[in-house]
Amino acid sequence: GSFGQYGGQYVPEVLMPAIEELEDAYRRYVLDNEDGFMDEFRQRLADFGGRPTPLQRADRLSDRYDTDVYLKREDLLHGGAHKLNNALGQVLLAKYMGKERIIAETGAGQHGTATAMAAAYLDMPCEIYMGETDIARQRPNVFRMRINGAEVNPVTVGRGTLKEAISETMRDWATNVEDTHYVIGSIVGPHPFPSMVRDFQSVISEEALEQIREKAGRLPDSVVACAGGGSNTMGAFHHFVADDDVDLFAVEAGGSSLTVDEEEGVAPNSASLSTGNEGVLHGARTKLLQDGDGQIMESHSVSAGLDYSGVGPELAHLVEEGRVTPVNVDDDAALEAFHRLSQDEGIIPALETAHAFAFLEENPDAVGDLTIVNVSGRGDKDLETVIEETAKR
Ligand SMILES: CC/C=C(/N=C/c1c(COP(=O)(O)O)cnc(C)c1O)C(=O)O
């Protein structure tokens, strides 16, 4: 259950029974489709989620970059982001496992919303842990979670963003492993979480592969996706990984600067793949933003969903192998891309997603003549932030 030197199960002993139970369920239901689990997952994702999502040509951007730019519209999935693919899969799996309670972390509130929606749809009680910093900057999603019937537990320790929310949720899980499933929101955490989340999200590239052949008659020269924990990234990449002719760009948050302040223990970015080093966080060995003593540093990004000191071990491995190219763009470029896509294509993207478009703007020649950009989510949740941030600049 590891990816080269990355991955593994670095968890306290108290969690091992739950991890082993989950590993067994993953193998039986997801890998072996026991009791038709994956068939039911796909059917519910179509009926409740609205899959398949379109692969749409962006005419304005294609003219601007003299490249055929196709958009994989995960912003059109129910809830407004790719997060439902994984949340629905894990809540359904929790039911198959006989669990009675769902917990999850959230940063941007998209994973929290998707988990709350899936829990309401599948009649499961649900509690979401969310840092108070993120509660303040993603308020529309806090309302949605509560209106979908979930409890939202503010996390006040540390900086009150994603890292602390994951730690608090893991603590709850360790106390309630008997009746509770932790729906982790990205390809992070101990095995089998990174593989399972990637498998649920891989529906994105499964569809995109078929759609691009249909519309363009060939494989794309590249696929571009933003990377926080890496789940929309690996979802958009997975079915293209085997084809070396397809370049894969993982766009991280360059925040306000790539220069870290080891004294303060603060990295004003979230570029773990590009600037981090090897360490263990949240149960997995991966690439992290840590100082010389191995202390995890606080990250930063204008987008809550990319604001994380770690990254999925599978992505760390693929970067190590040279199969995925890690890149990053800063807050300003992401905000400009947010406005550009809204004005030029009529799509208001999530601030996370805007990072992928900022990369395209800065490197149009890197993506070849035919590229797919993963639109991981829509930007309704970010309107207040963007109005404030744009006024400041
Ligand atoms: C699990 C914590 C991450 C969250 N969101 C991350 C996110 C991301 C980054 O997460 P990954 O796909 O897992 O890298 C990209 N696009 C959108 C629209 C996002 O909301 C969340 O809580 O909603």
JSON list of C-alpha atoms in Angstrom, two decimals, residues 254 256-261 266-269:
[
{"chain": "A", "resi": 254, "resn": "GLY", "atom": "CA", "xyz": [2.67, 29.65, -4.82]},
{"chain": "A", "resi": 256, "resn": "SER", "atom": "CA", "xyz": [2.57, 35.25, -1.77]},
{"chain": "A", "resi": 257, "resn": "SER", "atom": "CA", "xyz": [6.17, 33.98, -1.96]},
{"chain": "A", "resi": 258, "resn": "LEU", "atom": "CA", "xyz": [8.22, 30.79, -2.29]},
{"chain": "A", "resi": 259, "resn": "THR", "atom": "CA", "xyz": [10.68, 32.04, 0.34]},
{"chain": "A", "resi": 260, "resn": "VAL", "atom": "CA", "xyz": [10.02, 30.42, 3.72]},
{"chain": "A", "resi": 261, "resn": "ASP", "atom": "CA", "xyz": [10.66, 31.98, 7.11]},
{"chain": "A", "resi": 266, "resn": "VAL", "atom": "CA", "xyz": [5.77, 29.82, 8.10]},
{"chain": "A", "resi": 267, "resn": "ALA", "atom": "CA", "xyz": [5.82, 29.04, 4.39]},
{"chain": "A", "resi": 268, "resn": "PRO", "atom": "CA", "xyz": [3.80, 31.77, 2.58]},
{"chain": "A", "resi": 269, "resn": "ASN", "atom": "CA", "xyz": [2.73, 29.15, 0.01]}
]
